[in-house]
Amino acid sequence: MPDAVVNFSLLQRTCSLVVVLCFLHISVTLIYYMRNSDSRKAFVQNQQTPQMHRKLTEQKVTTEDIRLNRLSSVTNITETERKLETCPDNPPHLVGPLRVEFSDPVTLDLVRSDNSVLQPGGRFKPRDCIAQQKVAMIIPFRNRDEHLKYWLYYLHPILQRQELDYGVYIINQAESSDADSVAGEETFNRAKLLNIGYAEALKEYDYDCFVFSDVDLIPMDDRNFYKCYSQPRHLSVSMDKFGFRLPYTQYFGGVSSLSKEQFLKINGFPNNYWGWGGEDDDIFNRVASKGMTISRPDAIIGRCRMIRHERDRQNDPNPQRFDRIAHTRETMGKDGINSLTYTVVKVEKDQLFTKITVDVGKP
C-alpha cells in the first residue's frame, strides 16, 4: 500500500509538469504569432495574383498617392542622371591609327545606316558618361558633296569614340544675288563662313568648343581629339599633301579648334579675305597678338589625308592677302565676329548634319 501511494504521487507531479510545459508552449506560440502577424499579412499579399493585388490597390489609391508616385519617379530619374560620371580623358573604345581610303564610293544612306544613334542635325552625346566638352564641328562649304560624304563617313565614328557631345554644321555659301541659290558662284570666303558657323551653332546649343575643319581633310588616328585645349589647337599638323610634315611653323590651316573664350579673345576670324589663302595666317597673327600659343599633337597622331581635287571656281588666290596679313594687329579689333553680317537663306536638318546656306555678300 505505501508503494502505491508513492507511485501515485510521482504520477501526479509528472502530470503537473506536463501541464506547465504545455501552458508555456501555448503562451510562447501566441506571443510569436501576434508579433509576426504584420509580416504574415504582407507575405500573404505578396502571394496574391497580379489581378487580385491590382484590385485591392485600386481601392486604396488616392490623388495624393498618384502625386507622390510621380514625384518619386522624377526623383529616381534625376538620381540616375546624377550618377553618370564625366567621360574619361582616354575613352576606352579608341583604336589608334586608321586606314583612310577614298577609292570606294560612299553614299549618305550608307553613312546614315551606320550612325543610327545620331539625333537630327548630326547631334550626338554619349549615353554612359557626361562629355567633357560640347563641341560644334564647323565646315565651310560649297560644291563639295562627294568630299562631304567621306568626311561624314569617317568623322562620325571617330567623334563618337572620342565621347564628345557634338553637332555637325555645314555652312554653305550661296550666291548673294539669288536668295534661292544653294550653290553660289560668288568669290569664296572661308573665314567668314567659319564666323557664321560659330554664330549659328550657338543659337542651337551652349557649345563651349569649336572645331573648324575643311571638308577634304580626314584624320588618320582617333587619338587626335577634335576638342579644345588650354591654347588654340592645330589638329591637321601632318598632312599627306605636305609629305606628313608641317609646311612652316606659323601654319594654322586645315583643321583647328578654339574654345569660346579663345575665339572671342581674338574677335573671331577676319571677314574680308575673299578668295584662296591668307586667312589662316591672319588667324595665327590674332592668336599670337593676344599672348596665346598654338598647341599641336605629335606628327604621328596628327596625321591626316586630303581628298585630291582641283581648285574650286571663284576661289582664285587672294591678291590682297599679303597686305592684309601684315596689318592684322591693326584691323582685328574692328574686323571679326563683332562686325559679322550675313543672311541665312535655308536651314536643312539631316540625320548626319545641319546644313545652313547663307548669303555672305560680295567683296
Short mmCIF file of C-alpha atoms in Angstrom, two decimals:
data_model
loop_
_atom_site.label_atom_id
_atom_site.label_comp_id
_atom_site.label_asym_id
_atom_site.label_seq_id
_atom_site.Cartn_x
_atom_site.Cartn_y
_atom_site.Cartn_z
CA MET A 1 0.00 0.00 0.00
CA PRO A 2 2.73 2.54 0.78
CA ASP A 3 4.31 1.75 -2.63
CA ALA A 4 1.01 2.59 -4.37
CA VAL A 5 0.86 5.95 -2.60
CA VAL A 6 4.39 6.78 -3.68
CA ASN A 7 3.69 5.86 -7.31
CA PHE A 8 0.53 7.96 -7.37
CA SER A 9 2.36 11.00 -6.00
CA LEU A 10 5.08 10.63 -8.63
CA LEU A 11 2.47 10.37 -11.39
CA GLN A 12 0.69 13.48 -10.09
CA ARG A 13 3.90 15.52 -10.19
CA THR A 14 4.68 14.36 -13.70
CA CYS A 15 1.24 15.35 -14.93
CA SER A 16 1.57 18.77 -13.29
CA LEU A 17 4.93 19.31 -15.00
CA VAL A 18 3.46 18.35 -18.39
CA VAL A 19 0.58 20.79 -17.90
CA VAL A 20 3.00 23.61 -17.04
CA LEU A 21 5.14 22.85 -20.10
CA CYS A 22 2.06 22.83 -22.36
CA PHE A 23 0.96 26.19 -20.95
CA LEU A 24 4.37 27.70 -21.57
CA HIS A 25 4.42 26.34 -25.14
CA ILE A 26 1.00 27.79 -25.91
CA SER A 27 1.98 31.15 -24.41
CA VAL A 28 5.19 31.40 -26.49
CA THR A 29 3.31 30.42 -29.63
CA LEU A 30 0.65 33.09 -29.08
CA ILE A 31 3.26 35.81 -28.45
CA TYR A 32 5.26 34.84 -31.56
CA TYR A 33 2.15 34.79 -33.71
CA MET A 34 1.00 38.20 -32.52
CA ARG A 35 4.40 39.82 -33.15
CA ASN A 36 4.65 38.45 -36.67
CA SER A 37 1.08 38.95 -37.78
CA ASP A 38 2.01 42.09 -39.81
CA SER A 39 4.76 40.21 -41.63
CA ARG A 40 2.44 37.29 -42.35
CA LYS A 41 -0.16 39.69 -43.72
CA ALA A 42 2.42 41.28 -46.05
CA PHE A 43 3.59 37.85 -47.15
CA VAL A 44 0.05 36.79 -47.98
CA GLN A 45 -0.45 39.99 -50.01
CA ASN A 46 2.73 39.32 -51.97
CA GLN A 47 1.47 35.84 -52.88
CA GLN A 48 -1.71 37.22 -54.42
CA THR A 49 -2.12 37.09 -58.18
CA PRO A 50 -1.43 40.35 -60.06
CA GLN A 51 -5.15 40.72 -60.74
CA MET A 52 -6.09 40.38 -57.06
CA HIS A 53 -3.31 42.73 -55.99
CA ARG A 54 -4.29 45.33 -58.62
CA LYS A 55 -7.92 45.19 -57.49
CA LEU A 56 -7.02 45.73 -53.85
CA THR A 57 -4.59 48.52 -54.70
CA GLU A 58 -7.05 50.38 -56.88
CA GLN A 59 -9.44 50.58 -53.95
CA LYS A 60 -6.82 52.39 -51.87
CA VAL A 61 -5.24 54.73 -54.44
CA THR A 62 -5.82 58.43 -53.81
CA THR A 63 -4.87 61.60 -55.67
CA GLU A 64 -2.12 62.20 -53.15
CA ASP A 65 -0.73 58.71 -53.82
CA ILE A 66 -0.55 59.47 -57.54
CA ARG A 67 1.25 62.76 -56.88
CA LEU A 68 3.76 61.10 -54.60
CA ASN A 69 4.39 58.29 -57.08
CA ARG A 70 5.06 60.75 -59.88
CA LEU A 71 7.38 62.75 -57.67
CA SER A 72 9.21 59.54 -56.75
CA SER A 73 9.65 58.61 -60.43
CA VAL A 74 11.11 62.03 -61.28
CA THR A 75 13.44 61.80 -58.29
CA ASN A 76 14.65 58.36 -59.38
CA ILE A 77 15.40 59.62 -62.91
CA THR A 78 17.27 62.61 -61.52
CA GLU A 79 19.30 60.40 -59.22
CA THR A 80 20.21 58.15 -62.18
CA GLU A 81 21.43 61.15 -64.19
CA ARG A 82 23.46 62.37 -61.25
CA LYS A 83 25.23 59.03 -61.03
CA LEU A 84 26.74 59.47 -64.53
CA GLU A 85 30.41 60.32 -64.29
CA THR A 86 32.41 62.61 -66.54
CA CYS A 87 33.80 60.80 -69.58
CA PRO A 88 37.47 59.76 -69.11
CA ASP A 89 40.42 61.58 -70.65
CA ASN A 90 41.23 58.40 -72.58
CA PRO A 91 37.96 56.87 -73.86
CA PRO A 92 38.05 53.06 -73.87
CA HIS A 93 36.94 52.49 -77.49
CA LEU A 94 39.69 54.35 -79.33
CA VAL A 95 41.53 52.24 -81.89
CA GLY A 96 44.51 54.47 -82.75
CA PRO A 97 45.84 54.52 -86.37
CA LEU A 98 43.13 54.28 -89.02
CA ARG A 99 43.11 53.21 -92.64
CA VAL A 100 41.66 56.06 -94.68
CA GLU A 101 40.86 55.37 -98.34
CA PHE A 102 38.88 57.27 -100.95
CA SER A 103 38.76 54.64 -103.71
CA ASP A 104 35.38 53.11 -102.79
CA PRO A 105 32.28 55.29 -103.27
CA VAL A 106 30.29 56.31 -100.20
CA THR A 107 26.59 57.21 -100.07
CA LEU A 108 24.74 59.24 -97.48
CA ASP A 109 22.32 56.35 -96.98
CA LEU A 110 25.24 54.11 -96.05
CA VAL A 111 26.54 56.67 -93.56
CA ARG A 112 23.06 57.11 -92.09
CA SER A 113 22.64 53.36 -91.60
CA ASP A 114 25.96 53.24 -89.73
CA ASN A 115 25.01 56.16 -87.46
CA SER A 116 21.51 55.40 -86.23
CA VAL A 117 22.44 56.77 -82.78
CA LEU A 118 22.57 60.32 -84.13
CA GLN A 119 19.87 62.84 -83.36
CA PRO A 120 18.54 65.12 -86.15
CA GLY A 121 21.06 67.73 -87.24
CA GLY A 122 24.08 65.48 -86.72
CA ARG A 123 23.87 65.68 -82.93
CA PHE A 124 25.36 63.14 -80.54
CA LYS A 125 26.17 62.82 -76.87
CA PRO A 126 27.48 59.74 -75.02
CA ARG A 127 24.96 57.69 -73.04
CA ASP A 128 27.19 56.24 -70.34
CA CYS A 129 29.04 59.36 -69.23
CA ILE A 130 28.90 63.15 -69.37
CA ALA A 131 31.09 64.57 -72.15
CA GLN A 132 33.91 66.83 -71.05
CA GLN A 133 33.13 69.33 -73.80
CA LYS A 134 30.27 70.43 -76.05
CA VAL A 135 31.83 70.73 -79.49
CA ALA A 136 30.46 72.32 -82.67
CA MET A 137 32.05 70.99 -85.88
CA ILE A 138 32.08 73.86 -88.39
CA ILE A 139 32.70 73.09 -92.09
CA PRO A 140 32.91 75.90 -94.69
CA PHE A 141 31.30 74.52 -97.82
CA ARG A 142 30.42 74.94 -101.47
CA ASN A 143 30.02 72.31 -104.18
CA ARG A 144 31.84 69.57 -102.24
CA ASP A 145 29.13 66.92 -101.88
CA GLU A 146 31.42 63.97 -102.65
CA HIS A 147 34.02 65.15 -100.15
CA LEU A 148 31.34 65.67 -97.51
CA LYS A 149 30.25 62.02 -97.77
CA TYR A 150 33.76 60.83 -96.90
CA TRP A 151 34.08 63.35 -94.08
CA LEU A 152 30.82 62.17 -92.51
CA TYR A 153 31.69 58.51 -93.12
CA TYR A 154 34.98 58.73 -91.23
CA LEU A 155 34.40 61.50 -88.69
CA HIS A 156 31.11 60.50 -87.07
CA PRO A 157 32.50 57.17 -85.71
CA ILE A 158 35.70 58.90 -84.59
CA LEU A 159 33.86 61.65 -82.73
CA GLN A 160 31.58 59.11 -81.06
CA ARG A 161 34.56 57.02 -79.90
CA GLN A 162 36.07 60.21 -78.51
CA GLU A 163 32.88 60.54 -76.40
CA LEU A 164 32.14 64.11 -77.39
CA ASP A 165 28.84 65.96 -77.09
CA TYR A 166 28.90 67.34 -80.63
CA GLY A 167 26.96 68.68 -83.59
CA VAL A 168 27.99 68.99 -87.26
CA TYR A 169 27.31 72.27 -89.08
CA ILE A 170 27.82 72.62 -92.84
CA ILE A 171 27.98 76.33 -93.67
CA ASN A 172 27.17 76.55 -97.36
CA GLN A 173 27.94 79.74 -99.28
CA ALA A 174 25.10 80.69 -101.61
CA GLU A 175 25.12 83.18 -104.46
CA SER A 176 24.44 86.53 -102.84
CA SER A 177 22.39 87.86 -105.73
CA ASP A 178 19.95 84.94 -105.66
CA ALA A 179 18.28 84.07 -102.34
CA ASP A 180 17.08 80.76 -103.76
CA SER A 181 20.51 79.54 -104.79
CA VAL A 182 22.13 76.72 -102.84
CA ALA A 183 25.48 76.65 -104.67
CA GLY A 184 26.74 80.14 -105.39
CA GLU A 185 29.30 81.40 -107.88
CA GLU A 186 30.49 84.39 -105.88
CA THR A 187 34.06 84.59 -104.60
CA PHE A 188 34.51 82.13 -101.75
CA ASN A 189 35.07 83.48 -98.22
CA ARG A 190 36.18 80.65 -95.95
CA ALA A 191 36.91 82.68 -92.78
CA LYS A 192 33.57 84.47 -92.88
CA LEU A 193 31.77 81.13 -93.21
CA LEU A 194 33.62 79.96 -90.10
CA ASN A 195 32.42 83.02 -88.19
CA ILE A 196 28.88 82.32 -89.35
CA GLY A 197 29.16 78.73 -88.21
CA TYR A 198 30.19 79.88 -84.74
CA ALA A 199 27.25 82.29 -84.51
CA GLU A 200 24.64 79.86 -85.88
CA ALA A 201 25.76 76.90 -83.75
CA LEU A 202 25.39 78.95 -80.56
CA LYS A 203 21.78 79.68 -81.49
CA GLU A 204 21.05 75.97 -81.05
CA TYR A 205 23.18 74.82 -78.13
CA ASP A 206 25.59 76.12 -75.49
CA TYR A 207 28.74 74.87 -77.18
CA ASP A 208 31.98 75.67 -75.39
CA CYS A 209 34.37 74.41 -78.10
CA PHE A 210 34.52 74.93 -81.88
CA VAL A 211 36.40 72.79 -84.38
CA PHE A 212 36.85 74.45 -87.77
CA SER A 213 37.56 71.85 -90.45
CA ASP A 214 37.97 71.82 -94.22
CA VAL A 215 35.71 69.19 -95.74
CA ASP A 216 38.55 67.41 -97.58
CA LEU A 217 40.72 66.55 -94.54
CA ILE A 218 40.33 63.24 -92.68
CA PRO A 219 42.32 62.34 -89.53
CA MET A 220 44.25 59.07 -89.62
CA ASP A 221 44.28 58.46 -85.87
CA ASP A 222 41.31 58.75 -83.50
CA ARG A 223 43.65 59.77 -80.65
CA ASN A 224 43.80 63.16 -82.36
CA PHE A 225 40.98 64.60 -80.27
CA TYR A 226 38.64 67.03 -82.01
CA LYS A 227 38.20 69.16 -78.91
CA CYS A 228 39.63 72.27 -77.26
CA TYR A 229 42.69 72.73 -75.09
CA SER A 230 44.15 75.42 -72.86
CA GLN A 231 45.63 77.01 -76.00
CA PRO A 232 44.24 77.17 -79.56
CA ARG A 233 44.83 73.78 -81.18
CA HIS A 234 46.10 72.98 -84.68
CA LEU A 235 44.85 69.46 -85.46
CA SER A 236 45.96 68.82 -89.07
CA VAL A 237 49.69 69.09 -88.42
CA SER A 238 50.89 66.19 -90.57
CA MET A 239 49.17 66.13 -93.96
CA ASP A 240 49.97 63.74 -96.78
CA LYS A 241 49.83 66.76 -99.12
CA PHE A 242 52.98 68.12 -97.43
CA GLY A 243 54.73 64.76 -97.02
CA PHE A 244 53.38 64.42 -93.48
CA ARG A 245 55.36 67.45 -92.35
CA LEU A 246 54.36 70.89 -91.14
CA PRO A 247 54.94 73.24 -94.12
CA TYR A 248 56.02 76.15 -91.89
CA THR A 249 55.94 76.95 -88.17
CA GLN A 250 53.13 79.50 -88.36
CA TYR A 251 50.88 77.23 -90.41
CA PHE A 252 47.38 77.11 -88.90
CA GLY A 253 45.32 75.81 -91.81
CA GLY A 254 43.11 72.80 -92.41
CA VAL A 255 41.64 71.84 -89.05
CA SER A 256 41.84 73.85 -85.83
CA SER A 257 39.95 74.22 -82.56
CA LEU A 258 39.31 77.16 -80.28
CA SER A 259 37.26 77.42 -77.12
CA LYS A 260 34.55 80.05 -76.96
CA GLU A 261 36.76 82.17 -74.72
CA GLN A 262 39.73 81.92 -77.11
CA PHE A 263 37.55 82.70 -80.13
CA LEU A 264 36.12 85.85 -78.56
CA LYS A 265 39.55 86.92 -77.32
CA ILE A 266 40.77 87.23 -80.93
CA ASN A 267 37.42 88.70 -82.12
CA GLY A 268 36.80 85.60 -84.20
CA PHE A 269 38.17 85.41 -87.75
CA PRO A 270 38.57 88.11 -90.41
CA ASN A 271 35.62 88.70 -92.75
CA ASN A 272 37.50 90.39 -95.60
CA TYR A 273 39.59 87.55 -97.06
CA TRP A 274 37.92 86.82 -100.40
CA GLY A 275 39.37 84.01 -102.49
CA TRP A 276 42.06 81.49 -101.61
CA GLY A 277 44.74 82.00 -98.97
CA GLY A 278 45.78 84.31 -96.19
CA GLU A 279 43.04 83.88 -93.60
CA ASP A 280 44.90 81.12 -91.73
CA ASP A 281 47.97 83.31 -91.29
CA ASP A 282 45.76 86.19 -90.18
CA ILE A 283 44.21 83.92 -87.54
CA PHE A 284 47.68 82.85 -86.39
CA ASN A 285 48.65 86.51 -86.00
CA ARG A 286 45.50 87.16 -83.96
CA VAL A 287 46.32 84.30 -81.61
CA ALA A 288 49.93 85.45 -81.17
CA SER A 289 48.94 89.08 -80.62
CA LYS A 290 46.77 88.04 -77.66
CA GLY A 291 49.63 86.19 -75.97
CA MET A 292 48.40 82.71 -76.84
CA THR A 293 50.38 79.93 -78.46
CA ILE A 294 49.40 77.16 -80.87
CA SER A 295 49.28 73.65 -79.40
CA ARG A 296 49.59 70.58 -81.62
CA PRO A 297 49.50 66.78 -81.38
CA ASP A 298 52.68 64.99 -82.39
CA ALA A 299 53.35 64.29 -86.07
CA ILE A 300 52.20 60.65 -85.82
CA ILE A 301 48.87 61.18 -84.04
CA GLY A 302 48.26 64.37 -86.06
CA ARG A 303 48.42 62.64 -89.44
CA CYS A 304 45.61 63.26 -91.90
CA ARG A 305 44.76 62.66 -95.54
CA MET A 306 43.46 65.16 -98.05
CA ILE A 307 40.96 64.24 -100.76
CA ARG A 308 42.62 65.29 -104.01
CA HIS A 309 40.70 67.82 -106.06
CA GLU A 310 41.03 70.76 -108.42
CA ARG A 311 40.76 74.26 -107.02
CA ASP A 312 37.17 75.47 -106.90
CA ARG A 313 35.83 78.04 -109.28
CA GLN A 314 35.68 81.54 -107.81
CA ASN A 315 38.38 80.64 -105.29
CA ASP A 316 41.44 82.07 -107.00
CA PRO A 317 44.37 83.26 -104.88
CA ASN A 318 43.58 86.45 -103.00
CA PRO A 319 45.91 89.18 -104.33
CA GLN A 320 45.41 91.31 -101.22
CA ARG A 321 46.25 88.58 -98.70
CA PHE A 322 49.86 89.59 -98.00
CA ASP A 323 48.97 93.21 -97.32
CA ARG A 324 46.10 92.20 -95.05
CA ILE A 325 48.24 89.71 -93.10
CA ALA A 326 50.82 92.46 -92.48
CA HIS A 327 48.14 94.64 -90.79
CA THR A 328 46.32 92.04 -88.68
CA ARG A 329 47.06 93.73 -85.35
CA GLU A 330 45.55 97.00 -86.58
CA THR A 331 42.43 95.53 -88.17
CA MET A 332 41.45 92.65 -85.88
CA GLY A 333 39.63 94.85 -83.37
CA LYS A 334 37.10 96.01 -85.95
CA ASP A 335 37.05 93.10 -88.40
CA GLY A 336 35.73 89.88 -86.91
CA ILE A 337 32.78 88.44 -85.04
CA ASN A 338 31.82 91.94 -83.88
CA SER A 339 31.36 93.13 -87.48
CA LEU A 340 29.83 89.97 -88.95
CA THR A 341 26.88 90.44 -91.30
CA TYR A 342 25.13 87.77 -93.37
CA THR A 343 21.72 86.42 -94.33
CA VAL A 344 20.50 82.88 -93.70
CA VAL A 345 18.93 81.51 -96.88
CA LYS A 346 18.00 77.99 -95.82
CA VAL A 347 18.45 75.59 -92.90
CA GLU A 348 18.30 71.83 -93.54
CA LYS A 349 18.25 69.24 -90.76
CA ASP A 350 19.62 65.91 -91.90
CA GLN A 351 20.32 62.96 -89.62
CA LEU A 352 24.03 63.48 -90.28
CA PHE A 353 24.37 67.27 -90.22
CA THR A 354 22.78 70.69 -90.06
CA LYS A 355 23.29 72.49 -93.38
CA ILE A 356 22.95 76.27 -93.25
CA THR A 357 23.02 78.06 -96.61
CA VAL A 358 23.99 81.71 -96.24
CA ASP A 359 24.45 84.85 -98.30
CA VAL A 360 27.82 86.29 -97.30
CA GLY A 361 27.70 89.29 -99.62
CA LYS A 362 30.42 90.33 -102.08
CA PRO A 363 33.97 91.71 -101.86
#
